[in-house]
mmCIF file of C-alpha atoms and ligand atoms in Angstrom:
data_model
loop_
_atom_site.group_PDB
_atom_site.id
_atom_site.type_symbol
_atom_site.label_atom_id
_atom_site.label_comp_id
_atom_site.label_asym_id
_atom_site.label_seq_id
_atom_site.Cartn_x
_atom_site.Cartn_y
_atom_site.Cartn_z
ATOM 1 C CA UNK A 145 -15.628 37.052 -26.311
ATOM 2 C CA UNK A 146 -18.770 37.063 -24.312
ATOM 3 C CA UNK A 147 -20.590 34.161 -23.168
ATOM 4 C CA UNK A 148 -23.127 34.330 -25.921
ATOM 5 C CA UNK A 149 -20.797 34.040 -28.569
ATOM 6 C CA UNK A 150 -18.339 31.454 -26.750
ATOM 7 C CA UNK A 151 -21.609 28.821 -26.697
ATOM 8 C CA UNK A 152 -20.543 27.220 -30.064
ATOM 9 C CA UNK A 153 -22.229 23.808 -30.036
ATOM 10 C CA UNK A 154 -19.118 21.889 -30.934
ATOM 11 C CA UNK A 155 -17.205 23.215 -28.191
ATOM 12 C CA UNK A 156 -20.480 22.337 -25.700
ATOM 13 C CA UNK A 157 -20.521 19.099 -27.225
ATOM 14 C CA UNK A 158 -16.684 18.796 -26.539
ATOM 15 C CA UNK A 159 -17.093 19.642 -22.288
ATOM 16 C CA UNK A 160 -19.781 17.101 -21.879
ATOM 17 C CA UNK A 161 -16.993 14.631 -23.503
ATOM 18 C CA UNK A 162 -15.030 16.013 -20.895
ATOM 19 C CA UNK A 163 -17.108 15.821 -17.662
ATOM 20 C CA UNK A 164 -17.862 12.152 -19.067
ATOM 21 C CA UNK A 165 -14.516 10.839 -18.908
ATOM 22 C CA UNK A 166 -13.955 12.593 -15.910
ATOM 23 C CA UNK A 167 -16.846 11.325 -14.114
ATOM 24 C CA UNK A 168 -16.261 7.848 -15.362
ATOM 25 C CA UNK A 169 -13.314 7.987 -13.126
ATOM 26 C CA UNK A 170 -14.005 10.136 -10.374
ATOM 27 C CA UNK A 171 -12.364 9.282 -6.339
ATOM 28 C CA UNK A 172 -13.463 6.104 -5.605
ATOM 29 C CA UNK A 173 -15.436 4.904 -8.793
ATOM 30 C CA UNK A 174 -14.790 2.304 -11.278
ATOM 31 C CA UNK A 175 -16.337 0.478 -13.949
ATOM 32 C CA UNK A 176 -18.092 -2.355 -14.148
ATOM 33 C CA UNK A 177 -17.357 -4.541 -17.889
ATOM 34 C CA UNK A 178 -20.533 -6.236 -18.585
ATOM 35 C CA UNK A 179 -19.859 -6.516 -21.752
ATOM 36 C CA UNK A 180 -19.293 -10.133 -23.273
ATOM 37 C CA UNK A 181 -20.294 -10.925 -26.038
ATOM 38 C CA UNK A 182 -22.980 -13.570 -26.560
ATOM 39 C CA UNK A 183 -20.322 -16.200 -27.488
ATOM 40 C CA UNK A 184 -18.400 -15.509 -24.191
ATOM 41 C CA UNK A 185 -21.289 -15.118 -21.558
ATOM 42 C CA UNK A 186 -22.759 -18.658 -22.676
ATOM 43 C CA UNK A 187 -19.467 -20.180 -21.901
ATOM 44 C CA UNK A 188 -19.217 -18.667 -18.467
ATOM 45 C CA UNK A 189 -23.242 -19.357 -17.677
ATOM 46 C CA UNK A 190 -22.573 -22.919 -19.360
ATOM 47 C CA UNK A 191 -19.695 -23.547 -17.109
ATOM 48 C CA UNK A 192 -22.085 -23.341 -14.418
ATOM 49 C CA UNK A 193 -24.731 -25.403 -15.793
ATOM 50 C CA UNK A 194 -26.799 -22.330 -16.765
ATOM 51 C CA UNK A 195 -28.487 -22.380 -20.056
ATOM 52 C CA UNK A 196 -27.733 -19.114 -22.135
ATOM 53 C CA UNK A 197 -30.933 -18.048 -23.902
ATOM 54 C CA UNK A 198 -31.783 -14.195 -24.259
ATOM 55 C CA UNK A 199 -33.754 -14.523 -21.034
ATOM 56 C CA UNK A 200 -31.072 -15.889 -18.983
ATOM 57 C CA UNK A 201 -29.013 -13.661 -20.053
ATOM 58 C CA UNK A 202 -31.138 -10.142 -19.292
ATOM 59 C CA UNK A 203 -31.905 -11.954 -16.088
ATOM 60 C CA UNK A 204 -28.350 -12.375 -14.965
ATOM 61 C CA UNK A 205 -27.663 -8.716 -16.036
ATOM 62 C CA UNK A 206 -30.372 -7.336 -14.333
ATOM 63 C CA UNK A 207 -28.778 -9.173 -10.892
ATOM 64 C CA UNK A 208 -26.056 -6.831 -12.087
ATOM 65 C CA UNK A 209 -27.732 -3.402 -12.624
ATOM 66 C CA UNK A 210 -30.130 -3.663 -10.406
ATOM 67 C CA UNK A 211 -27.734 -4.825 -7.338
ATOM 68 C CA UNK A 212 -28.771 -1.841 -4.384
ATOM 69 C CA UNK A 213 -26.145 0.551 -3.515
ATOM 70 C CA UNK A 214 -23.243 -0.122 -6.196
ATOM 71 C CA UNK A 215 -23.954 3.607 -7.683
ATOM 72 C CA UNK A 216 -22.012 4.399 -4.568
ATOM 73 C CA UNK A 217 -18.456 2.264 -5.949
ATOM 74 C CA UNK A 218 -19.443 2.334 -9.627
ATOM 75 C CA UNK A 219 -19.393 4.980 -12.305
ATOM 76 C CA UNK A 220 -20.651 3.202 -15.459
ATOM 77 C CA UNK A 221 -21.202 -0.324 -16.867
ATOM 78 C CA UNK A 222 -20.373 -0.893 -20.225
ATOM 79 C CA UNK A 223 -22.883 -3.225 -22.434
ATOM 80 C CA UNK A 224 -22.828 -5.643 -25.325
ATOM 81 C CA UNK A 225 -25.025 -4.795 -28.041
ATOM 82 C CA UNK A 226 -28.059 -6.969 -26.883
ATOM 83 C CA UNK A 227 -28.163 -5.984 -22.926
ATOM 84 C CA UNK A 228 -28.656 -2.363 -24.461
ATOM 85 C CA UNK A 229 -31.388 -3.185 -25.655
ATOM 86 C CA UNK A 230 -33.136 -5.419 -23.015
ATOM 87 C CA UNK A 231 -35.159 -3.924 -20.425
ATOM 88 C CA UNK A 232 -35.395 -5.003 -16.663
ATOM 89 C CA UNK A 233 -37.901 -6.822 -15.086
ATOM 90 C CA UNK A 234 -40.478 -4.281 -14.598
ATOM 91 C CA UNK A 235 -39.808 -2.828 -18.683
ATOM 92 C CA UNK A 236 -37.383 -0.267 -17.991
ATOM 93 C CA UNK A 237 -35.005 -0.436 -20.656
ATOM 94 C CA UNK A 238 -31.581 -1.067 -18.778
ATOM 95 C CA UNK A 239 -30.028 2.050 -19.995
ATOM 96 C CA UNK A 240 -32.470 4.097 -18.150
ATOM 97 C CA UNK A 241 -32.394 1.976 -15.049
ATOM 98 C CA UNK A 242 -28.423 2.588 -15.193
ATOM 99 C CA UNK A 243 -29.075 6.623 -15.002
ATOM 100 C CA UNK A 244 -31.945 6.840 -12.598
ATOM 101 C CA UNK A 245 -29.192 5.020 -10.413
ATOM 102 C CA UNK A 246 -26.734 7.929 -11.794
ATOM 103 C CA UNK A 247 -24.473 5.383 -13.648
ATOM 104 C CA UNK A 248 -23.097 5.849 -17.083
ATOM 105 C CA UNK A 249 -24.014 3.814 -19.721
ATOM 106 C CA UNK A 250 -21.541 2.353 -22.414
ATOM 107 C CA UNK A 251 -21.386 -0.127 -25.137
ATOM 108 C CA UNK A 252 -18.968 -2.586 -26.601
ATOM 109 C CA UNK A 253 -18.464 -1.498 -30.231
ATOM 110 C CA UNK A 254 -15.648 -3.924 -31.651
ATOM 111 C CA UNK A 255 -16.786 -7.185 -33.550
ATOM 112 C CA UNK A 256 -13.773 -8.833 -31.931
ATOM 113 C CA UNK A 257 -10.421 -9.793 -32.736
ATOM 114 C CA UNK A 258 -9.441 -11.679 -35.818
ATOM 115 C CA UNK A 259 -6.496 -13.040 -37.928
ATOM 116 C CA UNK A 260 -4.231 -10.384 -39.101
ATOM 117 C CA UNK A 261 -2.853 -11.088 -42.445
ATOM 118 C CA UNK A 262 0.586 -12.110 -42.574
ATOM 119 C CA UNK A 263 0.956 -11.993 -38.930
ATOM 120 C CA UNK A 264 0.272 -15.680 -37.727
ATOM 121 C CA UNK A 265 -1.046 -15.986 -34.504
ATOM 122 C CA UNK A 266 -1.513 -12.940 -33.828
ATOM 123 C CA UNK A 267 -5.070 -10.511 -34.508
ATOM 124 C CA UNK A 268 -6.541 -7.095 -35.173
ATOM 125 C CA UNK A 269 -9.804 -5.780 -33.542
ATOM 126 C CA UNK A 270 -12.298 -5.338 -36.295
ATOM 127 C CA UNK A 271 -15.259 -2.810 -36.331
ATOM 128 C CA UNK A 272 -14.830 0.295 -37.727
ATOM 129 C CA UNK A 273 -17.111 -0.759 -41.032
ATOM 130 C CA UNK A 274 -20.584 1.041 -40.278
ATOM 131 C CA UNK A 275 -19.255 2.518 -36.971
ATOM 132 C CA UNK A 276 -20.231 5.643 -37.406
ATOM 133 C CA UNK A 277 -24.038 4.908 -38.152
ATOM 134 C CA UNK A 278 -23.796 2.080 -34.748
ATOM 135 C CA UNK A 279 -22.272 5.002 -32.390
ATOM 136 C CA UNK A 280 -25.352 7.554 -33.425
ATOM 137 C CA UNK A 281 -27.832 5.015 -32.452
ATOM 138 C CA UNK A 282 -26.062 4.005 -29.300
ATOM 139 C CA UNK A 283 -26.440 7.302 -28.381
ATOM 140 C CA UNK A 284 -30.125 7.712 -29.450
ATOM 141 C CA UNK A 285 -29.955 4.125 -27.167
ATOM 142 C CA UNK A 286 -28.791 6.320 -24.227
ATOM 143 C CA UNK A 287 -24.648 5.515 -24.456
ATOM 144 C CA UNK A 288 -22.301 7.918 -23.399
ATOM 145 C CA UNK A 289 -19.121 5.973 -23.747
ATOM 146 C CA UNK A 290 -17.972 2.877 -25.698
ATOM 147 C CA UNK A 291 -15.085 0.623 -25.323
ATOM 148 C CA UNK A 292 -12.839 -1.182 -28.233
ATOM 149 C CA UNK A 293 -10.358 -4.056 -27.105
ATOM 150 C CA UNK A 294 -7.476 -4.413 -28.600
ATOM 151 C CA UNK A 295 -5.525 -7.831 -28.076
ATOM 152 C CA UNK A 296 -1.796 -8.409 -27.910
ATOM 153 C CA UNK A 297 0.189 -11.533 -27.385
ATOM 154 C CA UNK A 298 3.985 -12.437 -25.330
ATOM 155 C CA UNK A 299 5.951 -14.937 -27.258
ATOM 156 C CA UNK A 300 8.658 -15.422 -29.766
ATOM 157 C CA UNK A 301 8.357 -12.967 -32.369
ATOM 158 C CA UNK A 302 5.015 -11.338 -30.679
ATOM 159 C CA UNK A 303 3.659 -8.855 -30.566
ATOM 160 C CA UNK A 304 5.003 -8.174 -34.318
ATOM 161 C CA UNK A 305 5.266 -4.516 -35.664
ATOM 162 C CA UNK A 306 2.502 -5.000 -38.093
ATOM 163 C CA UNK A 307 0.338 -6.333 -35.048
ATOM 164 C CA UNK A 308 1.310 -3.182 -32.668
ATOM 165 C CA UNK A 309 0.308 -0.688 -35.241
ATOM 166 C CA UNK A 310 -2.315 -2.448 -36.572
ATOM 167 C CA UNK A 311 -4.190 -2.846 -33.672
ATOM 168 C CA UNK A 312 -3.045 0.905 -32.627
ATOM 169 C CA UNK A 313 -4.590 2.348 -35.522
ATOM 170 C CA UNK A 314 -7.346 0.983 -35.812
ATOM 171 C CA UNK A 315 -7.901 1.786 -31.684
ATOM 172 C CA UNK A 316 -7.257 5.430 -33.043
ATOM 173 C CA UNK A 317 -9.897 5.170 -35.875
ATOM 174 C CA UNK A 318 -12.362 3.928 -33.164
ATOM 175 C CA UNK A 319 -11.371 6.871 -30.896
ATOM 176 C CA UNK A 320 -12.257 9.431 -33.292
ATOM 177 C CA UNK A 321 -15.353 8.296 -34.481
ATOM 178 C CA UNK A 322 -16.559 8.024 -30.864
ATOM 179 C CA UNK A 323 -16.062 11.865 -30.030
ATOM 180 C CA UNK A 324 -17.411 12.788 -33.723
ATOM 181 C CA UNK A 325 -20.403 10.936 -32.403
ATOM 182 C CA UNK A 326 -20.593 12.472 -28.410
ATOM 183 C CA UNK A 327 -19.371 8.939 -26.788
ATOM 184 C CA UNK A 328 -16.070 9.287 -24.372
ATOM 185 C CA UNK A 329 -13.746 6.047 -26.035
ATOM 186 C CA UNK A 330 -12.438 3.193 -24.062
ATOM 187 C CA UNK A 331 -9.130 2.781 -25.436
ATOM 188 C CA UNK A 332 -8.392 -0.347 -24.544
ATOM 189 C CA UNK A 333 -5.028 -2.579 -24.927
ATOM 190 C CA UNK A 334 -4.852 -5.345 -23.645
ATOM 191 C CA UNK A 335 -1.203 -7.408 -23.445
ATOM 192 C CA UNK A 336 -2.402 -10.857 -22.735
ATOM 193 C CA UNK A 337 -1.162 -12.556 -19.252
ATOM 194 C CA UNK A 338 -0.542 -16.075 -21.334
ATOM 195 C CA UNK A 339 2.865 -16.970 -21.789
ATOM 196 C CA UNK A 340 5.932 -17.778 -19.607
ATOM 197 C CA UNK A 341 7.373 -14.239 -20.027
ATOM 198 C CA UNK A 342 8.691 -12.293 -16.877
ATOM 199 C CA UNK A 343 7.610 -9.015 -15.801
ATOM 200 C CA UNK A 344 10.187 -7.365 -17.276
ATOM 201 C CA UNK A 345 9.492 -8.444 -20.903
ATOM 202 C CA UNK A 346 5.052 -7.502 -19.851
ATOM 203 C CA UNK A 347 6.662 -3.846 -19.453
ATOM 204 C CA UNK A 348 8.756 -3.414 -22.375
ATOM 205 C CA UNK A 349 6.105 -5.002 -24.380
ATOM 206 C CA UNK A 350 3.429 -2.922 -22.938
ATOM 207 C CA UNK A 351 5.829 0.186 -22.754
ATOM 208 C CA UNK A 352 5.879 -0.231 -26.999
ATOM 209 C CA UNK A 353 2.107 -0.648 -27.425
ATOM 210 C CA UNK A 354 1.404 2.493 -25.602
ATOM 211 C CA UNK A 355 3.501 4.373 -27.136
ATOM 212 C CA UNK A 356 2.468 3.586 -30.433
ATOM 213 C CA UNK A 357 -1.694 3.817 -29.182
ATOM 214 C CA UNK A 358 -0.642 7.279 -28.178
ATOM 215 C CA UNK A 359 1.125 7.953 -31.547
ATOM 216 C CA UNK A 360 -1.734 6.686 -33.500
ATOM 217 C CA UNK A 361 -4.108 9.070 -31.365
ATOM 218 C CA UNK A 362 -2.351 12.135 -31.378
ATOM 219 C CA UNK A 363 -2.244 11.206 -35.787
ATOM 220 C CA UNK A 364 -5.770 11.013 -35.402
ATOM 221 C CA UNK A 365 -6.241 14.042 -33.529
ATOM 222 C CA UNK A 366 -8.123 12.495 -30.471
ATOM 223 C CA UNK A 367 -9.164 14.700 -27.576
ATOM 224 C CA UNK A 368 -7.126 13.221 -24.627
ATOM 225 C CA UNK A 369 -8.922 15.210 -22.118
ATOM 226 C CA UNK A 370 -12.263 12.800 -23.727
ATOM 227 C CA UNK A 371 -10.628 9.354 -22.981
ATOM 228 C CA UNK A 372 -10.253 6.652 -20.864
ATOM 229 C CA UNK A 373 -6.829 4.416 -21.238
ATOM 230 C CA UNK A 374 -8.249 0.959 -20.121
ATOM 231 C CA UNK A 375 -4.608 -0.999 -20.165
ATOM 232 C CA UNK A 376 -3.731 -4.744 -18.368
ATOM 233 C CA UNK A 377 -1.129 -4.125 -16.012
ATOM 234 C CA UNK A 378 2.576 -4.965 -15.909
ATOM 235 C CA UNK A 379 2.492 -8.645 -14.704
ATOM 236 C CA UNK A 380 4.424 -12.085 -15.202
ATOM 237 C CA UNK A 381 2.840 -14.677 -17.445
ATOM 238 C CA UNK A 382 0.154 -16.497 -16.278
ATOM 239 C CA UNK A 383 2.911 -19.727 -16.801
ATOM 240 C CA UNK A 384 5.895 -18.058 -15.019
ATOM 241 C CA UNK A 385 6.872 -17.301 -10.944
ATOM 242 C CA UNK A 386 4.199 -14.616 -10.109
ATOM 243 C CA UNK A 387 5.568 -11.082 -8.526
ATOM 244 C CA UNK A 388 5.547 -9.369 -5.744
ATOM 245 C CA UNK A 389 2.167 -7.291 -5.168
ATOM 246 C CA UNK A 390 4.691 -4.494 -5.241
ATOM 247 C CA UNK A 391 6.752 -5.369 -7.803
ATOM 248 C CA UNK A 392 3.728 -5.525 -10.266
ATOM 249 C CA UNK A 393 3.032 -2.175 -9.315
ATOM 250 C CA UNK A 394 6.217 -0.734 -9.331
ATOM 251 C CA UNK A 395 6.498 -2.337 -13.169
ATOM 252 C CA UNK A 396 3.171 -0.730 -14.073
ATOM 253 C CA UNK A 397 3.423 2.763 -12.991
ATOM 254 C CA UNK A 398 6.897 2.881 -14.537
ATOM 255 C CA UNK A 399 5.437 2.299 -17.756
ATOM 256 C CA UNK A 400 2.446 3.857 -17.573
ATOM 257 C CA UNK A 401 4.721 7.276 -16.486
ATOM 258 C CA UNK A 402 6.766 6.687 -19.533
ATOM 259 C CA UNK A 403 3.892 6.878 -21.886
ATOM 260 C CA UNK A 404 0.440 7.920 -20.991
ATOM 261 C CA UNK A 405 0.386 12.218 -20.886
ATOM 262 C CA UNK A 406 -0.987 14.004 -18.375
ATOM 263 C CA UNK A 407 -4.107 14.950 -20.070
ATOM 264 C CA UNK A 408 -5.455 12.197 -19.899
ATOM 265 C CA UNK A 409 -8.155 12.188 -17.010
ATOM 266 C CA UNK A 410 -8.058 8.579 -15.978
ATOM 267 C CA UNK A 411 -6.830 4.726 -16.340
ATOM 268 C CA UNK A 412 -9.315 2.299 -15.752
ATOM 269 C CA UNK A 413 -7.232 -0.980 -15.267
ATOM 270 C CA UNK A 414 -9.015 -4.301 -16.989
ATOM 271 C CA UNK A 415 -8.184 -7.100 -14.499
ATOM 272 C CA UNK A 416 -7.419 -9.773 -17.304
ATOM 273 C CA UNK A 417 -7.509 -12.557 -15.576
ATOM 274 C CA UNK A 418 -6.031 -11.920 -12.526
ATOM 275 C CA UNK A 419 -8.452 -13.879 -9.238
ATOM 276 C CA UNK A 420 -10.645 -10.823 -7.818
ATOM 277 C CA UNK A 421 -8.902 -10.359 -4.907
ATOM 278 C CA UNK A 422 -5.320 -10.315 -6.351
ATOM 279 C CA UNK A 423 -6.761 -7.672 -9.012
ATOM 280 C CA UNK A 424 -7.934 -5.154 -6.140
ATOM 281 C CA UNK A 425 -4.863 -5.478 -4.446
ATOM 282 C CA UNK A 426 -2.609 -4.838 -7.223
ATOM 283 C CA UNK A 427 -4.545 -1.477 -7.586
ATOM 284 C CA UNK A 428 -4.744 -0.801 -3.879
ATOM 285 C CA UNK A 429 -1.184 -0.874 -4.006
ATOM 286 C CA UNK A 430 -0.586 1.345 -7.608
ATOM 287 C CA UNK A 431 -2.944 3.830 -6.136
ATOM 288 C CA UNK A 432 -0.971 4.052 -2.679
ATOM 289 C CA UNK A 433 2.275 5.096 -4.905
ATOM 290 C CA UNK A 434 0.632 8.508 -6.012
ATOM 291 C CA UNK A 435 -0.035 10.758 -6.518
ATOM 292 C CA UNK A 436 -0.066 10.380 -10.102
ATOM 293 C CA UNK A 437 -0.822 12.395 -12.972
ATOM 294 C CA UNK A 438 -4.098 10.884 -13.545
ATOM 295 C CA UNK A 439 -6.552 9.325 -11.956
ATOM 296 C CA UNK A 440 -6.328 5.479 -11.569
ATOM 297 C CA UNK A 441 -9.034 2.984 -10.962
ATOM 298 C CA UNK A 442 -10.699 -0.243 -11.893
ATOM 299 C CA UNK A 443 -12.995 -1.677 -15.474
ATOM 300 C CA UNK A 444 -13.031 -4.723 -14.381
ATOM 301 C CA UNK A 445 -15.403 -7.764 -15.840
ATOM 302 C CA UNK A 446 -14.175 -11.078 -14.403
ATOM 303 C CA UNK A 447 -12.922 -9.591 -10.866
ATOM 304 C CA UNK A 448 -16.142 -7.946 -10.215
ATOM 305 C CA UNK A 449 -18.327 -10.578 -11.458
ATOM 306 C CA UNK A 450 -17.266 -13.577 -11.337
ATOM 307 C CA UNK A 451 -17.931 -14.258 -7.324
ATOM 308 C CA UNK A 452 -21.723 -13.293 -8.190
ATOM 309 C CA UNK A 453 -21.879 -15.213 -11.273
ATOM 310 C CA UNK A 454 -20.806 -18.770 -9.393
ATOM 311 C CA UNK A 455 -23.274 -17.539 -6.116
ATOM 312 C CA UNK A 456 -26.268 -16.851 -8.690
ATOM 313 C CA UNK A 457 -26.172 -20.048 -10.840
ATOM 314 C CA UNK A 458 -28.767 -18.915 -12.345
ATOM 315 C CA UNK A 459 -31.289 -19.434 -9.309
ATOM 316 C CA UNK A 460 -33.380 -16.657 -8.448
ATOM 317 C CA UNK A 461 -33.188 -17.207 -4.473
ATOM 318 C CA UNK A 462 -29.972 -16.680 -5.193
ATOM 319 C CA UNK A 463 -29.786 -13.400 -6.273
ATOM 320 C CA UNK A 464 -29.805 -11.017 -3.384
ATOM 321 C CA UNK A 465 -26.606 -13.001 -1.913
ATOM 322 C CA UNK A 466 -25.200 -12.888 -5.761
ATOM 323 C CA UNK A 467 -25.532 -9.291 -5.608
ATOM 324 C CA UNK A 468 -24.314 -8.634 -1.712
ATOM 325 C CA UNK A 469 -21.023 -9.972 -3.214
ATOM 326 C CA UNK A 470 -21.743 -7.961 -5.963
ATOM 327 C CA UNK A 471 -21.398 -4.891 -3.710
ATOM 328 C CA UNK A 472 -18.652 -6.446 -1.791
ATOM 329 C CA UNK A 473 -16.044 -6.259 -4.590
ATOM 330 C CA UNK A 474 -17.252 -3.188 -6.332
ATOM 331 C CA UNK A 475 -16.529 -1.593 -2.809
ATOM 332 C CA UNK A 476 -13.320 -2.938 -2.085
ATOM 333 C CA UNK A 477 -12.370 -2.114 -6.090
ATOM 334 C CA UNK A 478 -13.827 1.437 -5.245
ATOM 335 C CA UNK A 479 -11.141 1.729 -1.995
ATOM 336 C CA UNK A 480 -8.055 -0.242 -3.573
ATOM 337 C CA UNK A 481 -8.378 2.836 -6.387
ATOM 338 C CA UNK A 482 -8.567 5.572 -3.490
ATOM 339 C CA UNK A 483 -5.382 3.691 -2.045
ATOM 340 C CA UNK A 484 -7.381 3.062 1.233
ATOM 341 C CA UNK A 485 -8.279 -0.912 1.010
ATOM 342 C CA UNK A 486 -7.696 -3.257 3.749
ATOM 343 C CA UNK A 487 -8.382 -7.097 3.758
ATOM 344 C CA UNK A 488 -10.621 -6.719 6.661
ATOM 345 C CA UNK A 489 -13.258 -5.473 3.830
ATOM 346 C CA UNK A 490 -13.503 -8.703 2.278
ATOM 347 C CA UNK A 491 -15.013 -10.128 5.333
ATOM 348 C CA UNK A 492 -17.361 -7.563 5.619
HETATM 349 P P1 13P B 114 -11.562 -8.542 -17.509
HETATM 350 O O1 13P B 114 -11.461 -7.581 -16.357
HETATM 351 O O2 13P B 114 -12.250 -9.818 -17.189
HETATM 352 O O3 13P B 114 -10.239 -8.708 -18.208
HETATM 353 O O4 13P B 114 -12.532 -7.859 -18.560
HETATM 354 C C1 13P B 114 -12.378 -6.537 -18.866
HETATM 355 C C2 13P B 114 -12.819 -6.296 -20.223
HETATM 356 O O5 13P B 114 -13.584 -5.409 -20.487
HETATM 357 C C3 13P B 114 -12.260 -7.156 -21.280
HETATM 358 O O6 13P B 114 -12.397 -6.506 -22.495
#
């Protein structure tokens, strides 16, 4: 076939899918989650005395976009549905701020995790009503890639069957309806740290939930090549002994080996909870133990922003330090995923 006849849209559309996931994690880039909802970013600016209006709100994101020379560390940020749409400072809508700085764009697209029926305690990511029509405007918005969160709990009983495949599915549903629309899919898992579980029971718990997100993809005929696995890593509960640094990533390559294929460009841990520092060395340390299959790197919300967040307060003489340490932990997240980060960086 010559090129002429090769150029069949679908297929074009289906490389660009392709060189977005793979640029999202390319050597030594990571994503920054920006993401929270309203709900959860007026807690955090609350806890800090910070009142949450829509202006305080684009203001504290724009410390965020507009921090100099994180384009270097970070590959994309992904949105909530209202930062899409605000502009910086100047009026230039935050999406195209992100690409003249050669960042991605992406957007949160789940309307957050509720009851499951018959499955107490537990929940099911909610969304896919109208998703279709949301992802073609994102994209008209200037998206490339969206993220879903999927939420899974340690305890007696938990996660339940019905909860695993549940939330599974409906991560699949989400998946395909992204690269209908031309937006690379977060596929995002997320076993919760709380609990008094060991590390053991994180990785056969987290070991089952992949396997049955990669189940529910292949049913839904997802592109692998055109995602990005955003899982929590194999740790203790938050209420147990913590692990080794090694241990933790010992635990979390064996399971991600055991169930994420090859074609699949790139993991883009979520920190979860984890304190900043602990989070880039647990991926300085996974990274060191390739090479591996696919690329591995950070999408981390709290561990990138929470140092800036408490050194803003919302003061604006505070925002060229807030964004100095900003650039601090988006660069020692960008060298913990090359394998090459050394506490002497924090202090730089
Ligand atoms: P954390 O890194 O704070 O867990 O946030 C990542 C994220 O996107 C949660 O959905």
């Amino acid at each position: 076939m010559n090129a002429a006849h090769s150029a069949d849209p679908a297929e074009l559309d289906r490389s660009q899918l392709h060189r977005t996931a793979a640029a999202l994690v390319a050597p030594g880039k990571g994503v920054l989650a920006a993401d929270e909802s309203v709900a959860t970013i007026t807690q955090r600016l609350e806890a800090l005395g910070v009142e949450s209006t829509a202006e305080t709100r684009r203001r504290y994101r724009e410390l965020l976009l507009g921090a100099p020379r994180i384009d270097s560390h970070v590959s994309g940020v992904i949105l909530y549905d209202e930062t899409l749409r605000q502009a910086a400072t100047d009026g230039t809508p935050f999406p195209e701020l992100l690409a003249s700085r050669g960042i991605l764009a992406g957007i949160k697209v789940d309307t957050g995790a509720k009851p499951l029926a018959g499955a107490p305690g537990e929940t099911v990511t909610e969304g896919l009503d109208g998703l279709r029509e949301r992802i073609a405007e994102y994209r008209d918005l200037g998206a490339s890639f969206a993220k879903w969160r999927a939420v899974l709990s340690i305890g007696p009983g938990r996660p339940s069957r019905p909860c695993v495949v549940a939330n599974a599915h409906a991560l699949a549903r989400y998946a395909a309806l992204c690269q209908e629309g031309g937006l690379v899919p977060i596929v995002e898992p997320e076993v919760l740290m709380d609990g008094d579980h060991d590390l053991d029971r994180c990785g056969r718990v987290t070991t089952t939930v992949l396997r049955a997100v990669f189940d529910q993809l292949h049913g839904a005929g997802v592109d692998l090549r055109a995602i990005v696995l955003k899982p929590s890593m194999v740790l203790p509960g938050s209420g147990a002994e913590p692990a080794e640094v090694a241990a933790v990533a010992d635990a979390t390559l064996r399971c991600l080996r055991d169930t994420v294929p090859a074609s699949v460009p790139g993991i883009a841990f979520l920190s979860g909870g984890q304190g900043s520092r602990l989070a880039t060395e647990h991926l300085h340390a996974i990274a060191s133990l390739g090479p591996h299959p696919w690329a591995v790197t950070f999408s981390y919300g709290r561990a990138l922003q929470d140092d800036a967040l408490r050194t803003w307060r919302g003061e604006p003489a505070n925002v060229g330090t807030a964004r100095s340490v900003l650039l601090r932990r988006v660069r020692c997240s960008g060298a913990a995923a090359l394998g090459s980060y050394s506490p002497a960086m924090e202090a730089a």
